[in-house]
Structure formats: C-alpha cells, structure tokens
Amino acid sequence: MQMIFVLIYVVLWVVNWYANKLGYYQKFAVKSILAWLSVGFFGLSLLVAITSIQMSYEEIMDHDLNYRLERVESSLMRGDFDYAQTVLELYDCYEEEFDYAWEQVDMYELYNRYLIYVKAAEIETDEEMKARLKEKALEMKETLIHLCENSTQDKNVLYAEYYGALIWE
C-alpha cells in the first residue's frame, strides 16, 4: 500500500515538473486528467469503505446468538445433522442454549458410527478384524444408550426414545 502512495507521489512530482514547462492548454489537460484520476481514486476508496462496513456487519450478524440459533434449528429441523454440527463448531456454539443441539448431533453421529461398524463387521472376512469391529460397534452402542438414558434436555426426549428403540432392535 505504501508503494502505491510513493508511486502516486512520484507521478505527481514528474507532472508538476513538466507542468511548469507546458503551455496553458497543456496544463489544463494535465490538470483535468489529474482531477479525473482523483475522482476515480476517491470513488474506489468509497467503494472499499462501503464494502468493508458491509462485511463487518455480516460478520457481526454471523456471530449473533439468535442468528446462530436459527441456523442450527433450521438445519436440525431439515434433518441435516452434519451441517448443524458444522455450524456449531464453526461459530463456537458452546453456550447453554446449544446443549440440546449438541446432544442431538451426538446421538445422530453415534448411531451412524454404530451402523458403520456393524455393517463392516458383517462383511469382514478376517476374524481378528471382525472381532475388533464388533467391539467398536458395542462401544458405540453403549455410549449411545448412555446418552439416551441420561439425556438432560427436554427437547431431546423423543430423539432419545427414537435412537434407544433403534439401537435395541
């Protein structure tokens, strides 16, 4: 940025030096060009300032508690738990208001991991690996059952019942 100011200063110095040797109409042309350049730089600066203010406002709104709650609730209502987890992590949503969302995301993630380990154990041919996969599936199942039984959020009672019923089938 300093280099741009130095360059502009040098250009103005050279133009001023030549302006002393120019005639009236030539001086007028040089001054007109400089005036239009000044207007252009002012417009560009104004545009940059407006864009900076707009970006700052959007950043402030992105970190607003109500806005974050709306985004998380919207993605949970759509069943997009992966996006909800991304929002929770990206915007550091560790306030008390988000505890229910974290619990829902954890239930979803534990259940999916459980299914993955169960399916992997079914198709595995190596007995040692199959045993490890079954052990990992059992670990995910126990963790999910513990989470469902000890759910602290009233909003998650139905989720706890749902995942509890799925895991016991």
Coordinates of C-alpha atoms in Angstrom, one line a residue:
M1 CA 0.0 0.0 0.0
Q2 CA 2.9 2.4 0.8
M3 CA 4.3 1.6 -2.6
I4 CA 1.2 2.9 -4.3
F5 CA 1.4 6.2 -2.4
V6 CA 5.1 6.5 -3.3
L7 CA 4.3 5.8 -6.9
I8 CA 1.5 8.4 -6.9
Y9 CA 3.8 10.9 -5.3
V10 CA 6.5 10.4 -7.9
V11 CA 3.9 10.7 -10.7
L12 CA 2.6 14.0 -9.3
W13 CA 6.1 15.3 -8.9
V14 CA 7.0 14.5 -12.5
V15 CA 3.7 16.0 -13.7
N16 CA 4.4 19.1 -11.7
W17 CA 7.9 19.5 -13.1
Y18 CA 6.6 19.1 -16.6
A19 CA 3.6 21.4 -15.9
N20 CA 6.0 24.3 -15.4
K21 CA 7.3 23.9 -18.9
L22 CA 3.9 23.4 -20.6
G23 CA 1.5 26.0 -22.2
Y24 CA -1.9 27.0 -20.8
Y25 CA -4.0 24.3 -22.7
Q26 CA -1.5 21.6 -22.0
K27 CA -1.5 22.5 -18.3
F28 CA -5.3 22.4 -18.4
A29 CA -5.3 18.9 -19.9
V30 CA -2.9 17.6 -17.3
K31 CA -4.9 19.1 -14.5
S32 CA -8.1 17.7 -16.0
I33 CA -6.6 14.2 -16.2
L34 CA -5.3 14.5 -12.6
A35 CA -8.7 15.7 -11.4
W36 CA -10.4 12.7 -13.1
L37 CA -7.8 10.3 -11.6
S38 CA -8.5 11.9 -8.2
V39 CA -12.3 11.4 -8.6
G40 CA -11.6 7.8 -9.6
F41 CA -9.4 7.1 -6.6
F42 CA -12.0 8.7 -4.4
G43 CA -14.8 6.5 -5.8
L44 CA -12.6 3.4 -5.4
S45 CA -11.9 4.4 -1.8
L46 CA -15.5 5.0 -1.1
L47 CA -16.4 1.6 -2.6
V48 CA -13.8 -0.1 -0.5
A49 CA -15.1 1.6 2.6
I50 CA -18.7 0.6 1.9
T51 CA -17.7 -3.0 1.2
S52 CA -15.6 -3.1 4.5
I53 CA -18.6 -1.8 6.5
Q54 CA -20.9 -4.3 4.9
M55 CA -18.5 -7.2 5.5
S56 CA -18.1 -6.2 9.1
Y57 CA -21.9 -6.0 9.6
E58 CA -22.3 -9.5 8.1
E59 CA -19.5 -10.9 10.4
I60 CA -21.2 -9.4 13.4
M61 CA -24.6 -10.9 12.3
D62 CA -23.0 -14.3 11.8
H63 CA -21.9 -14.4 15.4
D64 CA -25.1 -13.1 16.8
L65 CA -26.7 -15.7 19.2
N66 CA -30.2 -15.5 17.7
Y67 CA -28.9 -15.9 14.2
R68 CA -26.8 -18.9 15.1
L69 CA -29.7 -20.5 17.0
E70 CA -31.9 -20.0 13.9
R71 CA -29.3 -21.6 11.6
V72 CA -28.8 -24.6 13.9
E73 CA -32.5 -25.1 14.5
S74 CA -33.2 -24.8 10.8
S75 CA -30.7 -27.5 9.9
L76 CA -31.9 -29.8 12.7
M77 CA -35.5 -29.4 11.5
R78 CA -34.4 -30.4 8.0
G79 CA -32.6 -33.4 9.4
D80 CA -29.2 -32.1 8.2
F81 CA -27.2 -33.0 11.4
D82 CA -23.9 -32.8 9.6
Y83 CA -24.5 -29.1 8.7
A84 CA -25.8 -28.4 12.2
Q85 CA -22.5 -29.8 13.6
T86 CA -20.5 -27.7 11.2
V87 CA -22.3 -24.5 12.3
L88 CA -21.9 -25.5 15.9
E89 CA -18.2 -26.0 15.5
L90 CA -17.5 -23.2 13.1
Y91 CA -19.2 -20.5 15.2
D92 CA -18.1 -21.9 18.6
C93 CA -21.6 -22.5 19.8
Y94 CA -20.8 -23.7 23.2
E95 CA -23.4 -21.7 25.1
E96 CA -26.0 -23.3 27.2
E97 CA -28.7 -22.6 24.5
F98 CA -27.0 -25.1 22.2
D99 CA -26.7 -28.0 24.6
Y100 CA -29.8 -29.7 23.1
A101 CA -28.3 -29.4 19.6
W102 CA -25.0 -30.9 20.6
E103 CA -26.9 -33.8 22.2
Q104 CA -28.9 -34.4 19.0
V105 CA -25.9 -34.3 16.8
D106 CA -24.0 -36.7 19.2
M107 CA -26.9 -39.1 19.1
Y108 CA -27.0 -39.0 15.3
E109 CA -23.3 -39.4 15.0
L110 CA -23.1 -42.3 17.5
Y111 CA -25.9 -44.2 15.8
N112 CA -24.3 -43.8 12.3
R113 CA -21.0 -44.9 13.6
Y114 CA -22.7 -47.9 15.3
L115 CA -24.3 -48.8 11.9
I116 CA -21.0 -48.5 10.1
Y117 CA -19.2 -50.8 12.5
V118 CA -22.0 -53.3 12.4
K119 CA -22.1 -53.4 8.6
A120 CA -18.3 -53.5 8.4
A121 CA -18.2 -56.5 10.8
E122 CA -20.8 -58.3 8.7
I123 CA -18.7 -58.2 5.5
E124 CA -15.3 -58.6 7.1
T125 CA -13.6 -61.9 6.4
D126 CA -10.6 -61.6 8.8
E127 CA -11.8 -62.9 12.2
E128 CA -9.5 -60.7 14.3
M129 CA -10.7 -57.6 12.5
K130 CA -14.3 -58.7 12.7
A131 CA -13.9 -59.0 16.5
R132 CA -12.4 -55.5 16.7
L133 CA -15.2 -54.1 14.6
K134 CA -17.9 -55.8 16.7
E135 CA -16.1 -54.5 19.9
K136 CA -16.2 -51.0 18.4
A137 CA -19.8 -51.3 17.5
L138 CA -20.6 -52.4 21.0
E139 CA -18.7 -49.4 22.4
M140 CA -20.8 -47.1 20.1
K141 CA -24.0 -48.8 21.2
E142 CA -23.2 -48.5 24.9
T143 CA -22.3 -44.8 24.5
L144 CA -25.5 -44.1 22.6
I145 CA -27.6 -46.0 25.2
H146 CA -25.9 -44.0 28.0
L147 CA -26.5 -40.7 26.1
C148 CA -30.2 -41.6 25.5
E149 CA -30.8 -42.7 29.1
N150 CA -29.1 -39.6 30.6
S151 CA -30.4 -37.0 28.2
T152 CA -30.6 -33.7 30.1
Q153 CA -32.6 -31.7 27.5
D154 CA -36.4 -31.8 27.3
K155 CA -36.3 -31.1 23.6
N156 CA -34.4 -34.4 23.1
V157 CA -36.8 -36.8 24.8
L158 CA -38.3 -38.0 21.5
Y159 CA -34.8 -38.3 20.0
A160 CA -33.6 -40.4 22.9
E161 CA -36.6 -42.7 22.7
Y162 CA -36.2 -43.0 18.9
Y163 CA -32.5 -43.8 19.0
G164 CA -33.0 -46.0 22.0
A165 CA -35.6 -48.0 20.1
L166 CA -33.4 -48.3 17.0
I167 CA -30.4 -49.5 19.0
W168 CA -32.4 -52.2 20.8
E169 CA -33.8 -53.7 17.6

